Coordinates of C-alpha atoms in Angstrom, one line a residue:
M1369 CA -12.4 42.7 -29.7
L1370 CA -11.7 41.3 -33.2
Y1371 CA -9.7 43.6 -35.5
P1372 CA -9.6 46.8 -33.2
N1373 CA -9.6 49.9 -35.4
R1374 CA -7.3 52.2 -33.4
V1375 CA -3.8 50.9 -33.1
Q1376 CA -1.1 52.9 -31.3
A1377 CA 2.5 52.9 -30.4
A1378 CA 4.4 55.2 -27.9
L1379 CA 8.1 55.9 -28.3
L1380 CA 9.9 57.2 -25.2
F1381 CA 12.9 59.5 -25.3
D1382 CA 15.4 60.9 -22.8
R1383 CA 15.7 64.2 -24.7
P1384 CA 13.6 66.8 -26.7
I1385 CA 12.7 65.8 -30.3
S1386 CA 12.6 68.5 -32.9
D1387 CA 12.2 66.6 -36.2
L1388 CA 8.6 65.3 -36.1
E1389 CA 7.8 66.9 -39.5
A1390 CA 10.8 65.2 -41.1
I1391 CA 9.7 61.9 -39.6
M1392 CA 6.2 62.4 -41.0
R1393 CA 7.4 63.3 -44.5
D1394 CA 9.9 60.4 -44.6
F1395 CA 7.1 58.0 -43.6
A1396 CA 4.7 59.4 -46.3
R1397 CA 7.4 59.1 -49.0
I1398 CA 8.4 55.5 -48.0
E1399 CA 4.8 54.3 -47.7
G1400 CA 4.0 55.9 -51.0
M1401 CA 6.9 53.9 -52.6
R1402 CA 5.9 50.7 -50.8
S1403 CA 2.1 50.6 -51.4
G1404 CA 1.3 53.6 -53.7
A1405 CA -0.6 55.3 -50.9
Q1406 CA -1.0 59.1 -51.2
F1407 CA -1.8 61.3 -48.2
N1408 CA -2.9 64.8 -47.6
V1409 CA -2.5 66.7 -44.3
P1410 CA -5.8 68.0 -43.1
E1411 CA -4.5 69.1 -39.7
A1412 CA -1.2 70.1 -38.4
N1413 CA 0.5 71.9 -35.5
P1414 CA 4.0 72.2 -36.8
G1415 CA 6.6 70.3 -34.8
F1416 CA 3.9 68.8 -32.5
F1417 CA 1.0 67.2 -34.4
Y1418 CA 0.3 66.0 -37.9
R1419 CA -2.8 64.2 -39.2
L1420 CA -2.5 62.4 -42.5
F1421 CA -5.4 61.0 -44.5
G1422 CA -5.2 58.5 -47.3
G1423 CA -8.5 58.8 -49.1
A1424 CA -8.2 55.7 -51.2
E1425 CA -8.2 53.5 -48.1
E1426 CA -9.8 56.0 -45.7
L1427 CA -6.7 55.5 -43.6
M1428 CA -6.2 58.0 -40.8
I1429 CA -2.7 58.5 -39.4
T1430 CA -1.4 60.8 -36.6
F1431 CA 2.1 61.7 -35.4
E1432 CA 2.1 63.6 -32.1
Y1433 CA 5.0 64.9 -30.1
L1434 CA 4.5 65.5 -26.3
D1435 CA 7.2 67.4 -24.5
R1436 CA 6.7 65.4 -21.3
P1437 CA 7.0 61.9 -20.0
A1438 CA 4.2 59.5 -20.7
A1439 CA 1.8 58.8 -17.8
S1440 CA 3.4 56.0 -15.8
E1441 CA 0.1 54.2 -15.1
V1442 CA -0.3 53.2 -18.7
F1443 CA 2.7 50.9 -18.3
R1444 CA 1.4 49.1 -15.2
G1445 CA 0.1 46.0 -17.0
A1446 CA 3.2 45.8 -19.3
L1447 CA 5.6 46.1 -16.4
S1448 CA 3.9 43.1 -14.6
S1449 CA 4.8 40.9 -17.5
P1450 CA 7.9 38.7 -16.9
F1451 CA 8.5 38.5 -20.7
N1452 CA 8.9 42.3 -21.0
G1453 CA 11.4 42.2 -18.2
I1454 CA 13.3 39.3 -19.9
A1455 CA 13.4 41.1 -23.2
T1456 CA 14.6 44.4 -21.7
P1457 CA 15.9 43.9 -18.1
D1458 CA 16.3 47.6 -17.4
I1459 CA 12.9 48.6 -18.8
R1460 CA 11.8 50.3 -15.5
E1461 CA 14.9 52.4 -15.4
R1462 CA 14.4 53.4 -19.0
I1463 CA 10.9 54.6 -18.3
M1464 CA 12.1 56.6 -15.3
R1465 CA 14.7 58.3 -17.6
S1466 CA 12.2 59.2 -20.3
Q1467 CA 11.5 63.0 -20.7
T1468 CA 9.4 63.1 -23.9
H1469 CA 7.4 60.8 -26.1
I1470 CA 5.9 60.5 -29.6
L1471 CA 2.5 58.9 -29.9
L1472 CA 1.6 57.2 -33.2
E1473 CA -1.9 56.1 -34.2
V1474 CA -3.5 54.5 -37.2
S1475 CA -7.2 53.8 -37.9
H1476 CA -9.6 53.3 -40.8
G1477 CA -12.5 55.6 -41.5
V1478 CA -13.2 59.3 -41.5
M1479 CA -14.2 59.1 -37.8
G1480 CA -10.7 58.2 -36.8
G1481 CA -11.7 55.1 -34.7
V1482 CA -14.0 57.0 -32.4
E1483 CA -16.7 54.4 -33.2
E1484 CA -14.9 52.0 -30.8
D1485 CA -16.5 54.0 -28.0
P1486 CA -19.3 51.6 -26.8
K1487 CA -22.0 54.3 -27.0
I1488 CA -21.0 55.4 -30.5
A1489 CA -20.7 51.8 -31.6
A1490 CA -24.2 51.0 -30.3
F1491 CA -25.6 54.0 -32.1
L1492 CA -23.9 53.1 -35.4
S1493 CA -25.2 49.5 -35.0
Q1494 CA -28.7 50.7 -34.5
I1495 CA -28.7 52.7 -37.7
G1496 CA -27.0 49.9 -39.7
T1497 CA -23.6 51.5 -40.2
P1498 CA -20.8 48.9 -40.4
R1499 CA -17.7 49.4 -38.2
A1500 CA -14.8 50.8 -40.1
G1501 CA -11.8 48.6 -40.8
A1502 CA -13.5 45.5 -39.5
S1503 CA -11.7 42.9 -41.5
Q1504 CA -8.5 40.9 -40.9
S1505 CA -6.8 42.4 -44.0
Q1506 CA -7.6 46.0 -42.9
F1507 CA -6.4 45.2 -39.4
E1508 CA -3.1 43.8 -40.6
R1509 CA -2.7 46.8 -42.9
R1510 CA -3.0 49.1 -39.9
L1511 CA -0.4 47.1 -38.0
S1512 CA 1.9 47.2 -41.0
V1513 CA 1.5 51.0 -41.4
L1514 CA 2.1 51.6 -37.6
A1515 CA 5.2 49.4 -37.6
L1516 CA 6.6 51.5 -40.5
M1517 CA 5.8 54.7 -38.7
A1518 CA 7.6 53.5 -35.6
R1519 CA 10.6 52.2 -37.6
V1520 CA 11.0 55.5 -39.5
T1521 CA 10.8 57.4 -36.2
S1522 CA 13.5 55.1 -34.7
E1523 CA 15.7 55.6 -37.7
H1524 CA 15.6 59.4 -37.1
T1525 CA 16.1 59.1 -33.3
M1526 CA 16.4 55.9 -31.4
P1527 CA 13.9 55.7 -28.5
L1528 CA 14.6 54.4 -25.0
A1529 CA 11.6 52.1 -25.3
V1530 CA 8.6 51.4 -27.5
H1531 CA 5.2 50.6 -26.1
W1532 CA 3.2 48.6 -28.7
T1533 CA -0.3 48.9 -27.2
Q1534 CA -2.1 46.3 -29.3
S1535 CA -0.2 43.5 -27.5
D1536 CA 1.0 45.6 -24.5
M1537 CA 4.6 44.9 -25.5
L1538 CA 7.1 47.2 -23.9
I1539 CA 10.6 46.7 -25.1
G1540 CA 13.9 48.6 -25.7
G1541 CA 14.0 50.7 -28.9
E1542 CA 17.0 48.7 -30.1
L1543 CA 15.0 45.5 -30.0
F1544 CA 11.9 46.9 -31.6
D1545 CA 13.1 47.2 -35.2
G1546 CA 13.9 43.4 -35.4
L1547 CA 10.4 42.5 -34.3
A1548 CA 8.7 45.1 -36.5
A1549 CA 10.7 44.4 -39.6
S1550 CA 8.5 41.5 -40.7
D1551 CA 5.1 42.0 -42.2
D1552 CA 4.0 38.5 -41.0
A1553 CA 1.0 38.9 -38.8
P1554 CA 0.3 37.8 -36.2
G1555 CA 3.9 37.6 -35.3
P1556 CA 6.1 38.1 -32.2
L1557 CA 5.3 41.8 -32.0
H1558 CA 1.6 41.1 -31.9
I1559 CA 1.3 38.2 -29.5
H1560 CA 2.5 38.9 -26.0
P1561 CA 3.4 35.8 -24.0
F1562 CA 2.5 36.5 -20.4
L1563 CA 4.6 33.9 -18.5
F1564 CA 3.3 32.3 -15.3
G1565 CA 3.8 29.3 -13.1
P1566 CA 4.1 28.0 -9.5
R1567 CA 7.1 28.9 -7.4
P1568 CA 9.5 26.0 -7.6
A1569 CA 10.8 24.3 -4.5
M1570 CA 14.5 24.3 -3.7
G1571 CA 16.4 22.4 -6.3
E1572 CA 13.3 22.0 -8.6
E1573 CA 13.2 23.1 -12.2
P1574 CA 10.6 25.9 -12.7
L1575 CA 7.4 25.0 -14.7
V1576 CA 6.4 27.9 -16.9
G1577 CA 3.1 28.5 -18.7
I1578 CA 2.0 31.0 -21.3
R1579 CA -1.1 33.1 -21.5
T1580 CA -1.2 35.3 -24.6
F1581 CA -2.4 38.9 -25.0
G1582 CA -3.2 39.9 -28.5
A1583 CA -4.5 36.6 -30.0
R1584 CA -8.1 37.9 -29.3
H1585 CA -7.7 40.5 -32.0
W1586 CA -7.6 37.7 -34.6
L1587 CA -9.4 34.8 -32.9
G1588 CA -11.8 36.5 -30.4
R1589 CA -10.0 34.4 -27.7
E1590 CA -6.6 34.2 -26.1
I1591 CA -4.4 31.1 -26.0
I1592 CA -3.0 29.4 -22.9
V1593 CA -0.4 26.7 -22.3
Q1594 CA -0.4 25.4 -18.7
P1595 CA 3.0 25.3 -16.8
S1596 CA 5.1 22.6 -18.4
V1597 CA 8.4 20.8 -18.3
L1598 CA 8.9 22.0 -21.8
P1599 CA 10.8 25.3 -22.2
W1600 CA 8.3 28.2 -22.7
A1601 CA 10.0 29.2 -25.9
A1602 CA 9.2 25.8 -27.4
N1603 CA 5.6 26.2 -26.4
L1604 CA 5.5 29.7 -27.9
E1605 CA 6.5 28.1 -31.2
T1606 CA 3.4 25.9 -30.9
V1607 CA 1.2 29.0 -30.2
F1608 CA 2.4 30.6 -33.4
A1609 CA 1.8 27.4 -35.3
F1610 CA -1.8 27.3 -34.1
L1611 CA -2.3 31.0 -35.0
K1612 CA -0.8 30.4 -38.4
V1613 CA -3.3 27.7 -39.3
A1614 CA -6.2 29.8 -37.9
T1615 CA -5.4 33.0 -39.8
M1616 CA -3.9 31.9 -43.1
P1617 CA -6.0 31.9 -46.3
N1618 CA -8.6 29.1 -46.0
G1619 CA -7.4 28.7 -42.4
Y1620 CA -9.5 27.5 -39.5
V1621 CA -9.3 26.9 -35.7
I1622 CA -8.4 23.4 -34.8
P1623 CA -11.6 21.9 -33.4
D1624 CA -12.0 21.1 -29.7
G1625 CA -10.2 17.9 -28.7
D1626 CA -8.3 17.5 -32.0
T1627 CA -4.5 17.5 -32.3
F1628 CA -2.1 19.1 -34.7
G1629 CA 1.5 19.0 -35.6
P1630 CA 4.1 19.1 -38.4
E1631 CA 4.1 16.4 -41.1
D1632 CA 7.4 15.0 -39.8
R1633 CA 5.5 14.0 -36.6
S1634 CA 8.2 15.6 -34.5
L1635 CA 5.5 17.5 -32.4
S1636 CA 1.9 17.0 -31.4
C1637 CA -0.4 19.2 -29.4
R1638 CA -4.1 18.8 -28.4
V1639 CA -6.5 21.8 -28.5
R1640 CA -9.1 22.5 -26.0
H1641 CA -11.8 25.3 -26.3
H1642 CA -12.8 27.0 -23.0
A1643 CA -15.6 29.5 -22.7
A1644 CA -15.3 32.7 -20.7
G1645 CA -15.4 31.9 -17.0
A1646 CA -14.2 28.3 -17.4
D1647 CA -11.9 27.0 -14.7
I1648 CA -8.7 26.5 -16.6
G1649 CA -6.3 26.5 -13.6
Y1650 CA -5.2 30.1 -14.0
A1651 CA -6.4 32.4 -11.2
E1652 CA -5.7 35.9 -12.6
P1653 CA -9.0 37.8 -12.5
E1654 CA -8.9 38.8 -16.2
A1655 CA -8.8 35.2 -17.2
A1656 CA -12.4 34.7 -16.0
D1657 CA -13.7 37.2 -18.5
V1658 CA -11.9 35.9 -21.6
P1659 CA -12.5 32.7 -23.6
F1660 CA -9.4 30.6 -24.3
Y1661 CA -7.9 28.1 -26.6
E1662 CA -5.8 25.8 -24.5
L1663 CA -2.8 24.0 -26.1
V1664 CA -1.8 20.7 -24.4
P1665 CA 1.6 19.4 -25.5
L1666 CA 1.6 15.7 -26.3
K1667 CA 5.0 15.2 -28.0
H1668 CA 8.2 17.1 -28.7
L1669 CA 10.8 14.7 -30.0
A1670 CA 13.6 17.2 -30.2
L1671 CA 13.3 17.7 -26.4
G1672 CA 12.6 14.1 -25.6
F1673 CA 9.1 14.7 -24.4
V1674 CA 6.1 12.3 -24.9
A1675 CA 3.0 12.8 -22.7
E1676 CA 1.0 9.9 -21.3
G1677 CA -2.0 10.9 -23.4
H1678 CA -0.2 10.7 -26.8
V1679 CA -1.6 8.1 -29.2
P1680 CA 1.2 6.5 -31.3
E1681 CA 1.2 7.2 -35.0
S1682 CA 1.0 3.4 -35.7
N1683 CA -2.5 3.5 -34.4
A1684 CA -3.7 5.6 -37.3
F1685 CA -6.4 4.2 -39.6
D1686 CA -8.1 5.3 -42.8
D1687 CA -11.2 7.3 -41.7
R1688 CA -12.9 6.4 -45.0
A1689 CA -12.5 2.6 -44.4
F1690 CA -12.7 2.6 -40.6
P1691 CA -12.4 -0.4 -38.3
A1692 CA -15.8 -1.4 -37.0
A1693 CA -14.5 -1.7 -33.5
V1694 CA -14.0 2.1 -33.1
M1695 CA -17.4 3.1 -34.5
P1696 CA -20.6 3.5 -32.5
D1697 CA -23.2 0.8 -33.0
D1698 CA -26.0 3.3 -33.9
Q1699 CA -26.1 3.8 -37.6
D1700 CA -27.1 7.5 -37.4
A1701 CA -24.2 8.2 -34.9
K1702 CA -21.9 6.3 -37.2
M1703 CA -22.9 8.4 -40.2
A1704 CA -22.6 11.6 -38.1
L1705 CA -19.0 10.7 -37.1
A1706 CA -18.0 9.8 -40.6
N1707 CA -19.4 13.1 -41.9
E1708 CA -17.5 15.0 -39.1
W1709 CA -14.3 13.3 -40.2
A1710 CA -15.0 14.2 -43.9
E1711 CA -15.5 17.8 -43.0
K1712 CA -12.3 18.0 -41.0
R1713 CA -10.5 16.3 -43.9
R1714 CA -11.8 19.1 -46.2
L1715 CA -10.6 21.8 -43.8
A1716 CA -7.1 20.3 -43.3
E1717 CA -6.6 19.7 -47.0
G1718 CA -7.7 23.3 -47.6
V1719 CA -4.6 24.6 -45.9
G1720 CA -2.3 22.1 -47.5
G1721 CA -2.3 19.6 -44.7
R1722 CA -3.8 16.1 -44.3
F1723 CA -6.3 14.6 -41.8
E1724 CA -5.5 11.6 -39.7
V1725 CA -7.5 9.6 -37.2
R1726 CA -6.0 7.4 -34.5
A1727 CA -7.5 5.1 -31.9
M1728 CA -6.2 3.5 -28.8
G1729 CA -6.5 -0.3 -29.0
D1730 CA -6.3 -2.8 -26.2
G1731 CA -3.1 -2.2 -24.2
G1732 CA -2.1 0.7 -26.5
A1733 CA -2.0 -1.6 -29.6
A1734 CA -3.3 -0.4 -33.0
P1735 CA -7.0 -0.9 -33.7
P1736 CA -8.0 -4.0 -35.7
P1737 CA -8.0 -3.6 -39.5
P1738 CA -11.2 -2.6 -41.3
V1739 CA -13.6 -5.2 -42.4
A1740 CA -13.5 -4.0 -46.0
P1741 CA -10.3 -3.3 -47.9
A1742 CA -9.1 0.3 -47.9
P1743 CA -9.7 2.4 -51.0
A1744 CA -6.9 3.4 -53.3
P1745 CA -4.5 5.9 -51.6
V1746 CA -5.1 9.6 -52.3
I1747 CA -2.4 11.9 -53.6
A1748 CA 0.1 12.7 -50.9
P1749 CA 0.3 16.3 -49.6
S1750 CA 3.3 18.4 -50.4
P1751 CA 6.1 17.8 -47.9
G1752 CA 6.4 20.0 -44.9
Q1753 CA 9.5 22.2 -44.4
P1754 CA 12.3 20.3 -42.6
G1755 CA 13.5 21.4 -39.2
L1756 CA 11.8 23.2 -36.3
P1757 CA 9.6 26.2 -37.2
G1758 CA 11.0 29.7 -36.6
L1759 CA 9.8 32.0 -33.9
R1760 CA 8.6 34.6 -36.5
G1761 CA 5.9 32.2 -37.8
R1762 CA 7.6 31.2 -41.1
G1763 CA 7.3 27.5 -41.9
L1764 CA 4.9 27.0 -39.0
T1765 CA 1.9 25.5 -40.8
P1766 CA 1.0 22.3 -39.0
R1767 CA 0.5 19.6 -41.7
V1768 CA -1.2 16.8 -39.8
F1769 CA -4.6 17.1 -38.1
G1770 CA -6.9 14.6 -36.4
R1771 CA -8.8 13.4 -33.4
K1772 CA -6.9 11.1 -31.1
G1773 CA -7.9 8.8 -28.3
L1774 CA -11.3 7.9 -29.7

């Protein structure tokens, strides 16, 4: 679901917690200083439950303390993730040690997110009532508020573990603050990389792929990178680059079959769009019910990787003075292709990038030059940031877009 309204986090503890009211009040004070939000408390059970309501945004917030362990079945999916085990190797032991937990929740609207129930949602749709909080900015606001709630709670009393349910991330409390400190969304806290791949034979290097959980809340689809010789962390950087372009102001999803990469040409990746139920080489049952964007690595210079399908940069040509050899003979088809390129150029330049078309000539050579001279060069785009992008998504905007292998 795009922009789910109810977002939750559960913080697990190995001891009783007695300062829920102090946690709630500190949060309200800090959020008030941060955003100017003002809350009233329409419902409270002192020490156990507090409901806050910010009328200006119709923001509903709850703090709930439960003097018992969380139900173990809610962690089943999270515990099946190799990534969670890598991040916190003793996560299972921490869950077994937990005795109490605090449940935090944020939603928009006076109904407190209950409209996400399919029956209620259908009824509201029939009577023309829009779903509360159904925008990217409101969704990211809820995530930001929830992160602050969890960080304030952790500042009062460090949890054994935090379950961030939006992405099914389950990590040690001491790791959570670093992930939640940034307001960049989607970021590492919001996109769960579920790692998978074939069992390697003796002496072979493992091939690891990534299937995300959480990207659907921004894109309506998840993202997959098939098992690769590239380190999974490098491919995860590319996942965040793709997300950054799709979710930034004026952003868009890279079209099916096109490639993207940073302006320094150190990396290139092709994008494939797969409908729900498509055979994408990943057999987990859930995958059949979810549409995917597949990222296919073509080049990663820092790691010495160039795929066979990569088209050299020297094969680029000006799409506004194209070589006749790469164009279809039919005039209508030629015009349609030229219009498609013009639209893609507009989208790329809208996010500060540039559009480029390359073609594979005979024997891999560059295509022949255009019949007519190329027009005067356009103003060059602003230079990209040097170096490899960071895992948090800063500096990840891919600057070069185009269709390759025409």
